[in-house]
Amino acid sequence: MTRSREPWLPDQDSAVSSQLSADARSSATILAMDGEILAASDGLSDLLGLPSSSLAGRNIRDFLEVQDTGAFETQFLAAIAAPDRSQRVQLRLRADGGMSKPVAVALMAEHDGTPASAIISAAFMEAGVANDRDGEQPRTDNRASLALVAAETAIWDHDLESQETFYSDMWRQIRGLAIDDPVPRTMDELLEFVHPDDRQTVLDRIHQQRQPNLNPTIFQYRYRHRLGHWIWIECRGSCIKWDRHNRPLRVLGTDNDITARKAWEESLDRMSRRLKLALEASKIGVFEADFDRGTAEWDDGMFRLYHLESQETVKIGGLWESMLHPDDMERVFRNVDHHVANLIPFSDEYRVILSDGKEHFIRTRTLPFIDSDGHRKMIGANWDVTADLALQRDLAQAKTLAEARNQELEDARKQIEYVALHDALTGLPNRRFMDRMILEIEAECKSSGSGLALLHIDLDRFKQINDIYGHHAGDALLQHVAKLLKESVLEGDFVARIGGDEFLAIVGYDGSTEELRVTAERMIQNMRQPVVVNGIECRSSASIGIAHERGKNVDVGQMLLDADIALYQAKAQGRSRYEFYSANSRSRFANAQQTTEDILIALERGEFVPFYQLQFDAKTLAIAGVEALARWQHPSRGLLTPDKFLPIAEDLNIVSEIDHLIYRKAISDLDIWKAEGLNIPKCSVNVSSRRLRDPNLKQLLDIQPEKARWFSFELLESIFLDDLDEQIAENLAHLRQLGISIEIDDFGTGHASIMGLLRLRPSALKIDRQLTKTLDTSAEQRELVGSIISMGHSLGVKSIAEGVETERHAEALRDLGCDTLQGFGLAIPMSCSDLIEFVSRFVASRSDVRHDHANSPEARPAKRTGLHRMGRGGGKRDQ
C-alpha cells in the first residue's frame, strides 16, 4: 500500500473548526479573567487593523458586536470552568473604521493551581459566518454551549465587586423561566423560591462557597418551578477571586436538575421496604461479612433465625462461629475460605446449636465479591431446613432397607474388575487394558496376516487449559474428548487413555490409508468444537501421529514408537493436524530434538531479542507506543519469527522465561531511546499465564518506578477469567502499585465477562486482527468492533486495534472511536536501531508537514508523510 499525501484525520464539523485545530497553535492573544488584553497576537492586530502595542490594556469586549456578547460570555465562562479544554465560538469583531468582520475564536484557560490566577489564550482567525435570511443576526457555532445544554448543566457567575450576576439559558430553563423573565437579584429574592425547610441550608452553603477555598461546595435544595411544583437542584460552586483580605470578589458555579434522581432514590427505598417484608414472611435472614475488617452485618431475620437479640454485635470469628456444630466447623470454614478466595458463589448446609439447646440445620446461599474499596466480602441468605431434612432422612432409610444385599456384593465385584482395567475419569480402557489388547491383536495379525493402525492422539495446549481454567475444567474436557474419540471410530475399534492428555486408538488396516485419513480428520474436526465447562466455553484441538502395518511380521512395540515420532512431527508442523510415520520422519524428529536443544542454549546465551512494532493514535497518527515482540537471533539461521520456535518453547514450558528476557532487554532499549531523544510514550510486553502465577514475580520485575510507568503488560484474554486465583490477583495488584498498566490481548476471541473486566480494570483492550481484517467490507464486523470499543469506553478502558493493513481499516476504526492503531499498514516490527531511524524520520516528516501547512494560504489540509509500509513481518507471538 502506498501513502498518498492525504492524512488520515477525523472529519471536522466545519471548515472553521478544521482551521482552528491547526492555526490556533500558531498565534494566540492572552486575556485576563476580566477580558483585559495582556498580549495581542499579530492575527488579532491584522483583523482589527490596529497595531499590537495599542491593543494591550484594552478589553476585548470593546471590539465585539453587541449581538455577540452573550455567546462570547458563555464560552468565556465555560473556558474558566473547564481549564485546559478548548471552547470555540464564532462572532464578529468591529475592525478599524467600523467594519464588522466574522471570526472564529478558540478559548483555553490555564492557571497555576488557583482559578483566580487564570489567564485565557484566545486564537482569532477569519471565518465565514452564515447569516439568517434577513442578513442581520449571525449564526454562531457554539458547541460548548450545546454540550452544556445536552448535559443539562447551568452556569452562574456572581461578581461581588460590580454586583453583576450572570445566569445561563439552562439556568432559566431548568426553573421554567423564559429568556425575558426576571431572575432573583438578591439573597432575599432567591430564598423566596427555596423550600422553607431548605433555606437555612442554602444560606450556610452559599456562605461556604464564598470562602477562599479552591474545593467547590456542593449541596442540594428544593426550588419552586415557574409552574408551581418543587424541583431538586444540585449546586456546586466556589470562590475564584478574592482580595488580599480574603474577601470574596467573584463566585462561579453550576446547577443541575436532579429531580429525576431524587425520585429514583425514593423508588429504591420503596423497593427496599418490599424486600424486607418478603424476607420476614419467608423467615430468611440476610447477612454481609467483611473479611478484611473482621465484621459482619445481620438483618433482623438473621437474629430471629438464631434466637438472638438484635443488639448483639457480630464479628467474624465470634458469635456465629460459637453456635456452629463442632463436627461441621472444619468443613464449613474450609469451604468458605476456598470460595471467598476464588470469588465463587456457593451453597452449603450445616448444623448449629441454638440457645434452646437443640440442633438445627441451616441452609445457606452466598456470593463472595470484592467491593469498591478492595475489601473481600460475602453476602448471603440463611434459612432453617431442619424439618425438611428429617423427612428426607426417613425416606432414604426406608429405600436403603428395601435393597437386596446380594446385588450389592455383585456390583462390588464388577466394580473392582472394571476399575483395574479402566481409567477412573473417562471410563476408557487404561494402559493395562491396552497392553493386554495389543498382545491379542498382534497375535491375530501374525496368525491371519491382517493389518492394524495405531493413532497416537495428544491434546494441544491441554496444560494451558488446566492452568487457566483449573483441573475441574481439564477433567471435564478429558471426559468430553473420550466421548468424541469413541464416536469417531468403528464399533470394533479400540480407544484407550494412556496418559494425562494422551490417547491411543487401535483400528483395522486393509492396506489403504484413505480410511485412516478420514478417521483422523473426523477426530480433529470433532475436537475443535467448543465444550461448555461450568459455564465457560473451552476449545481444544488434537495432534495425531499414525503408524500402520500388516502381515505376519507386525511389531506393535515398534509401531508405538513410530506413532509417537509421527505425533511429534504433527505438533511441530503447527498442531491440530495428523501425520503418518514415514522413512524420513525419524530424521525430522532428530532435527526437532536439535531445535529443542538450540532453544535452551539460546535462552542461556540471550539470543532472543525484542523487535518493536509502533502503535499510533487513531485520530492524529502520532506515535502512541510500541509493542515488544520476541525474535530469535539464531547464530546460523539468522533472525527467526515466533512461529519457528514458540510451539517448541511452549512444550518446554519456557515461554515465560523468553517473555522475561524480552522485558529486560526492553528496559535497556528504553535508556538508549532516551539518550537519542526519542519520546516513546509506552512499551507493551507479553506476559504468559505461568509468569502471572509466579510467586517470585515481584523480585523478577526489578524495575525502578519511573521506568515501570512506561510499561504495559499484555495478557491473553483467555488468561484473565472471572475466577482469578489468589496468586494472580496478588501479582496484578503489585503491577498496578509499580505503575505497570494491564492490557488484554486478542480481545474478542476469548470469553471474558463484564464482571471480569471490572475486577481486572485493564487500561486497554487489544482488538484481535481477525476482527479487523474484514472491517472495511463487513457491516456485521464493524458493528461488533464498535460494540467492543463502546463497551470499553463505558468502563473507562481504551481500545487498540491490531491488524491495520489499509487506509480503509484506519478510517473505519477511527470513525468507530478506536483510540490506537497497530499493524503492517502503519509500521512493521523493527529492531531498536531501526526504530530510532524510523521514528527520527517520522517526527521530522510530521514537523515538515506542520510547517508547510502553517505557511500555506490554502484551507486544504496538509498531507501526512512518514508512515509508508516497510514490508511484512511478524506482529505477534505466532508470527
XYZ file of C-alpha atoms in Angstrom, residues 438-828:
391
model
C -2.107 -55.248 21.941
C -0.898 -58.758 22.657
C -4.185 -60.205 21.420
C -4.233 -58.049 18.263
C -0.578 -58.750 17.417
C -1.180 -62.480 17.757
C -4.233 -62.202 15.472
C -2.243 -60.300 12.797
C 0.598 -62.821 12.834
C -1.900 -65.636 12.576
C -4.135 -64.251 9.816
C -1.851 -61.731 8.076
C -4.299 -58.891 8.743
C -3.232 -55.324 9.478
C -3.686 -52.674 12.132
C -3.026 -48.979 12.613
C -2.152 -47.062 15.767
C -3.359 -43.468 16.157
C -1.487 -41.679 18.946
C -3.624 -38.669 19.952
C -2.372 -35.773 22.065
C -4.444 -32.739 23.078
C -2.920 -29.411 22.067
C -2.175 -26.949 24.896
C -4.066 -29.019 27.440
C -1.715 -27.836 30.193
C -2.710 -24.224 29.492
C -6.367 -25.146 29.839
C -5.596 -26.792 33.175
C -3.622 -23.750 34.348
C -6.171 -21.189 33.192
C -9.499 -22.827 33.925
C -8.498 -25.210 36.703
C -8.262 -29.000 36.982
C -12.017 -29.385 37.202
C -12.285 -27.886 33.709
C -9.440 -30.060 32.446
C -11.140 -33.171 33.799
C -14.423 -32.225 32.138
C -12.608 -31.670 28.830
C -10.913 -35.070 29.022
C -14.286 -36.715 29.579
C -15.663 -34.858 26.565
C -12.695 -35.897 24.371
C -13.062 -39.537 25.407
C -16.689 -39.485 24.280
C -15.741 -37.898 20.928
C -12.979 -40.414 20.237
C -15.290 -43.366 20.832
C -17.778 -41.800 18.426
C -15.065 -41.262 15.786
C -14.089 -44.922 15.357
C -15.971 -48.041 14.339
C -17.674 -50.262 16.869
C -14.973 -52.937 16.844
C -12.067 -50.484 17.216
C -10.266 -49.850 20.489
C -9.658 -46.494 22.250
C -7.656 -46.081 25.488
C -6.374 -43.265 27.655
C -2.647 -43.891 28.117
C -1.518 -40.669 29.836
C -2.613 -37.303 31.172
C -3.829 -35.913 27.831
C -2.765 -38.791 25.568
C -4.995 -41.377 23.945
C -4.409 -44.329 21.634
C -6.796 -45.754 19.064
C -6.230 -49.204 17.516
C -8.151 -49.603 14.263
C -8.165 -52.032 11.363
C -5.889 -51.501 8.325
C -6.505 -53.146 4.956
C -3.545 -51.669 3.053
C -5.218 -48.323 2.116
C -4.555 -45.164 4.148
C -7.674 -43.334 2.916
C -9.899 -44.683 5.688
C -7.230 -43.765 8.239
C -7.191 -40.196 6.905
C -10.973 -39.961 7.184
C -10.873 -41.230 10.775
C -8.096 -38.803 11.817
C -9.814 -35.826 10.163
C -13.090 -36.736 11.871
C -11.355 -36.852 15.257
C -9.679 -33.464 14.769
C -12.838 -31.824 13.466
C -14.937 -33.136 16.354
C -12.451 -31.952 18.953
C -12.367 -28.431 17.508
C -15.981 -27.952 18.608
C -16.335 -25.976 21.872
C -17.432 -27.603 25.094
C -19.082 -25.702 27.950
C -17.486 -26.423 31.323
C -19.068 -24.778 34.369
C -20.474 -22.064 32.181
C -17.153 -21.424 30.401
C -16.748 -22.298 26.726
C -13.469 -24.230 26.279
C -11.910 -25.003 22.930
C -9.259 -27.602 22.270
C -7.673 -29.392 19.354
C -5.592 -32.500 18.852
C -2.472 -33.658 17.032
C -2.348 -37.252 15.786
C 0.540 -39.498 14.803
C -0.318 -42.574 12.718
C 1.674 -45.790 12.207
C 0.293 -48.760 10.229
C 1.473 -52.281 9.336
C 0.009 -55.535 8.057
C 1.191 -59.110 7.705
C 2.736 -61.740 9.898
C 5.744 -59.566 10.848
C 3.733 -56.937 12.705
C 5.723 -55.498 15.656
C 3.307 -53.431 17.749
C 6.091 -52.288 20.108
C 7.939 -50.644 17.184
C 4.670 -49.254 15.841
C 4.096 -47.472 19.167
C 7.483 -45.735 18.780
C 6.739 -44.854 15.151
C 3.321 -43.391 16.038
C 4.991 -41.315 18.753
C 7.500 -39.883 16.242
C 4.682 -39.096 13.795
C 2.812 -37.334 16.594
C 5.832 -35.170 17.330
C 6.026 -34.280 13.646
C 2.348 -33.259 13.624
C 2.860 -30.970 16.611
C 5.964 -29.453 15.026
C 4.009 -28.719 11.821
C 1.563 -26.477 13.660
C -0.665 -28.785 15.732
C -4.326 -29.607 15.137
C -3.289 -31.964 12.330
C -2.231 -35.551 11.680
C 0.945 -37.069 10.221
C 1.811 -40.568 9.020
C 5.071 -42.149 10.014
C 7.450 -42.293 7.042
C 11.058 -43.185 6.394
C 12.285 -39.601 6.878
C 10.111 -38.929 9.963
C 12.866 -40.163 12.225
C 15.387 -37.693 10.771
C 12.886 -34.846 11.138
C 12.331 -35.966 14.706
C 16.079 -35.793 15.303
C 16.154 -32.260 13.796
C 13.319 -31.207 16.079
C 15.217 -32.561 19.034
C 18.211 -30.489 17.918
C 15.997 -27.385 17.707
C 14.862 -28.079 21.242
C 18.488 -28.128 22.395
C 19.223 -24.934 20.427
C 16.319 -23.111 22.077
C 17.553 -23.988 25.554
C 21.071 -22.828 24.629
C 19.656 -19.655 23.036
C 17.858 -18.831 26.253
C 21.097 -19.202 28.212
C 23.001 -17.040 25.697
C 20.320 -14.364 25.462
C 19.781 -14.864 21.712
C 16.113 -13.870 21.964
C 15.801 -10.158 21.176
C 12.906 -7.699 21.085
C 11.584 -6.247 17.844
C 9.260 -3.275 18.224
C 6.048 -2.552 16.342
C 4.855 1.036 16.636
C 1.353 1.984 17.741
C -0.329 5.192 16.546
C -3.047 7.488 17.823
C -6.144 6.737 15.720
C -7.105 10.416 15.344
C -3.753 12.162 14.855
C -1.471 9.252 13.876
C 1.010 10.471 16.467
C 3.183 7.722 17.948
C 1.320 6.257 20.942
C 3.754 3.499 21.930
C 5.395 0.249 20.853
C 4.840 -3.457 21.414
C 7.910 -5.584 22.112
C 7.830 -8.838 20.104
C 10.166 -11.809 20.509
C 12.654 -12.771 17.770
C 15.402 -15.415 17.810
C 18.759 -14.209 16.522
C 19.963 -17.686 15.534
C 23.740 -17.886 15.004
C 23.420 -19.821 11.725
C 19.778 -19.500 10.558
C 19.513 -15.743 11.062
C 16.503 -13.908 12.516
C 13.598 -16.283 13.272
C 9.992 -15.297 13.947
C 7.980 -16.919 16.780
C 6.294 -19.491 14.542
C 9.743 -21.147 14.194
C 10.334 -21.591 17.930
C 7.235 -20.786 20.004
C 5.473 -24.199 19.696
C 8.590 -25.982 20.960
C 9.110 -23.341 23.648
C 5.562 -23.947 24.835
C 6.231 -27.693 25.057
C 9.383 -26.921 27.034
C 7.363 -24.600 29.281
C 9.885 -21.760 28.872
C 7.672 -19.130 27.222
C 7.637 -17.122 30.442
C 11.471 -17.105 30.506
C 11.533 -15.763 26.924
C 8.961 -13.110 27.866
C 11.121 -12.064 30.819
C 14.256 -11.828 28.648
C 12.401 -9.575 26.167
C 11.184 -7.443 29.094
C 14.722 -6.959 30.471
C 16.104 -6.006 27.058
C 13.222 -3.564 26.522
C 14.266 -1.793 29.740
C 17.788 -1.388 28.314
C 16.434 -0.130 24.977
C 14.393 2.480 26.847
C 17.631 4.021 28.114
C 19.007 4.030 24.548
C 15.918 5.800 23.198
C 16.018 8.394 25.933
C 19.677 9.061 25.169
C 18.748 9.524 21.483
C 15.990 11.971 22.440
C 13.160 9.692 21.285
C 9.809 10.108 23.005
C 8.121 6.691 23.040
C 5.068 7.052 25.333
C 4.873 3.403 26.390
C 6.048 -0.121 25.664
C 3.815 -3.184 25.984
C 5.281 -6.654 26.513
C 3.663 -10.080 26.620
C 3.264 -11.957 29.879
C 2.371 -15.639 29.989
C -0.115 -17.250 32.333
C 2.731 -19.148 34.016
C 4.641 -15.933 34.693
C 1.497 -14.293 36.073
C 1.195 -17.154 38.567
C 4.871 -16.992 39.582
C 5.123 -16.140 43.328
C 8.587 -14.661 42.604
C 7.275 -12.174 40.023
C 7.856 -9.208 42.352
C 11.574 -9.984 42.611
C 11.912 -10.789 38.894
C 10.470 -7.439 37.786
C 13.273 -5.463 39.482
C 12.394 -2.118 37.899
C 12.544 1.499 39.009
C 9.141 3.174 39.483
C 9.826 5.863 36.871
C 10.525 3.156 34.279
C 7.675 0.928 35.413
C 5.127 3.568 34.427
C 6.436 3.280 30.868
C 5.464 -0.403 30.632
C 2.197 -2.171 29.938
C 1.797 -5.950 30.291
C -0.351 -7.723 27.686
C -2.400 -10.664 28.922
C -4.179 -13.021 26.557
C -7.936 -12.725 27.066
C -8.011 -16.431 27.908
C -5.680 -15.804 30.888
C -7.934 -13.481 32.814
C -11.223 -15.098 33.744
C -13.887 -14.390 36.315
C -12.114 -16.843 38.673
C -8.711 -15.178 39.109
C -6.741 -17.172 41.669
C -5.109 -15.571 44.688
C -1.557 -15.546 43.253
C -2.640 -13.843 40.015
C -4.656 -11.273 41.951
C -1.648 -10.559 44.201
C 0.733 -10.150 41.238
C -1.715 -7.907 39.376
C -2.041 -5.699 42.448
C 1.757 -5.425 42.622
C 1.963 -4.462 38.933
C -0.554 -1.676 39.488
C 1.353 -0.499 42.558
C 4.509 -0.201 40.451
C 2.595 1.732 37.791
C 2.660 -1.015 35.155
C -0.659 -0.944 33.322
C -2.537 -4.028 32.116
C -3.820 -4.625 28.564
C -5.985 -7.513 27.357
C -4.554 -9.006 24.159
C -6.553 -10.622 21.312
C -9.823 -9.363 22.817
C -12.909 -10.751 21.090
C -11.543 -14.304 20.743
C -11.978 -15.382 24.385
C -14.832 -15.427 26.817
C -14.239 -12.674 29.363
C -17.280 -11.314 31.171
C -18.056 -7.708 32.033
C -17.570 -8.527 35.734
C -14.167 -9.969 34.906
C -13.250 -6.694 33.172
C -14.490 -4.656 36.112
C -12.402 -6.676 38.553
C -9.278 -6.629 36.406
C -9.615 -2.950 35.410
C -7.258 -3.076 32.385
C -6.076 0.123 30.745
C -6.784 -1.127 27.204
C -8.372 -3.902 25.140
C -6.468 -5.039 22.047
C -8.975 -5.973 19.343
C -7.850 -9.161 17.596
C -6.733 -8.868 13.958
C -9.318 -11.472 12.936
C -11.978 -8.869 13.758
C -10.102 -6.099 11.959
C -9.247 -7.684 8.608
C -12.820 -7.615 7.191
C -13.808 -4.375 8.894
C -13.968 -2.432 5.621
C -16.234 -4.980 3.879
C -18.471 -6.376 6.633
C -21.139 -4.294 8.338
C -21.572 -7.012 10.962
C -17.869 -6.923 11.754
C -17.947 -3.129 12.100
C -20.906 -3.366 14.453
C -19.113 -5.988 16.568
C -15.894 -3.951 16.775
C -17.894 -0.806 17.537
C -19.648 -2.610 20.388
C -16.296 -3.692 21.859
C -14.959 -0.131 21.654
C -18.110 1.353 23.191
C -18.145 -1.238 25.959
C -14.519 -0.480 26.777
C -15.101 3.289 26.825
C -18.112 2.858 29.117
C -15.776 1.078 31.573
C -13.001 3.662 31.135
C -10.915 1.247 29.046
C -9.168 2.333 25.831
C -9.069 0.263 22.653
C -6.108 -0.781 20.475
C -6.832 -2.345 17.080
C -4.344 -4.870 15.670
C -4.013 -5.874 12.032
C -4.456 -2.402 10.485
C -3.466 -3.146 6.895
C -5.129 -0.442 4.820
C -6.181 3.162 5.000
C -9.797 1.987 4.954
C -9.122 -0.057 8.082
C -7.748 3.025 9.810
C -10.634 5.254 8.718
C -13.262 2.737 9.835
C -11.603 2.248 13.231
C -11.226 5.985 13.754
C -14.924 6.518 12.945
C -15.847 3.782 15.441
C -13.963 5.664 18.187
C -10.905 3.390 18.419
C -8.056 5.019 20.363
C -4.887 3.362 18.983
C -3.897 1.577 15.754
C -1.234 -1.099 15.138
C -0.482 -3.082 12.009
C 1.655 -3.656 8.939
C -0.096 -0.805 7.114
C 1.491 1.591 9.594
C 4.813 0.041 10.588
C 6.356 -3.422 10.739
